[in-house]
Amino acid sequence: PMNFNTEDGATIISMIYHDGGIHKNSLCPHYRNYKKDMIEHVIRSVNDVCGKIESPLLINNTQIYFPKILGIIMIYGLGLSYGSKLKTNPKIPHFIHNTTNKIKCSFLRQAFDDEGSVDEGRNGSGRQITFSQSSDISTHHDNELAKIRKTNDSTYISNIIKDDKSLLESLGINVRGPYFKQEYHSKNGRISHNWRIAISDRKNLTIFNDKISFYLKYKRNKLQRILKSY
């Protein structure tokens, strides 16, 4: 049987919630990343949890599609949402919140490899790790949009970023935000708000480094330079 309550299982679920998803029509799980290492990392995790799958479809070496059966298991077995995460605004499964710290760390490592940035700052300030997520707010009027931008009303913030923050805090990491970052207008008239959280100061960055860190070497190296700069 497939066990997703493992480090590899958490990696798979995290890639769905961050740089991946489950296609609305085909129900095929998919993942996009311009780093070959991350594509290979995700494929290994899927193989470890599900057994070696038949050649996943790789498009332009940046996007991979997995068989429909995996999507069906995720939707009907684990309760994951399918379609645009901007519109469905899904929450991270409860069992991820209640699992071991080691598995939480695997989930968050994938999340920050996908969506996180390491800012080395200047002149000793601005050293931080940031993480961004967006939510669709197209149904709201202009006056409501202005209010959302000013108040950081949690009603409109991406559930994923709120849940990621909760997981970080459960590991003893203090997190700033979420706070409004930017508003996007798509060609088809949709409006989305991008929200950000941030981890800063030596104590929190050290905990992040020791417990979570990054799979991507260049992000690990940037974090090491920050810690050495204190």
PDB file of C-alpha atoms in Angstrom, residues 8 13 19 42 49 60 109 183 199:
ATOM      1  CA  ASP A   8       8.872  11.053   0.491  1.00  0.00           C
ATOM      2  CA  ILE A  13       2.047  16.322  -1.335  1.00  0.00           C
ATOM      3  CA  ASP A  19       4.985  24.313  -7.878  1.00  0.00           C
ATOM      4  CA  VAL A  42      10.269  14.554  -7.173  1.00  0.00           C
ATOM      5  CA  VAL A  49       6.084   5.828  -2.433  1.00  0.00           C
ATOM      6  CA  ASN A  60      10.688  20.760 -22.238  1.00  0.00           C
ATOM      7  CA  ARG A 109      11.861  21.715   2.427  1.00  0.00           C
ATOM      8  CA  GLU A 183      -1.663  42.542  -7.108  1.00  0.00           C
ATOM      9  CA  ILE A 199      11.968  34.341   8.441  1.00  0.00           C
TER      10      ILE A 199
END
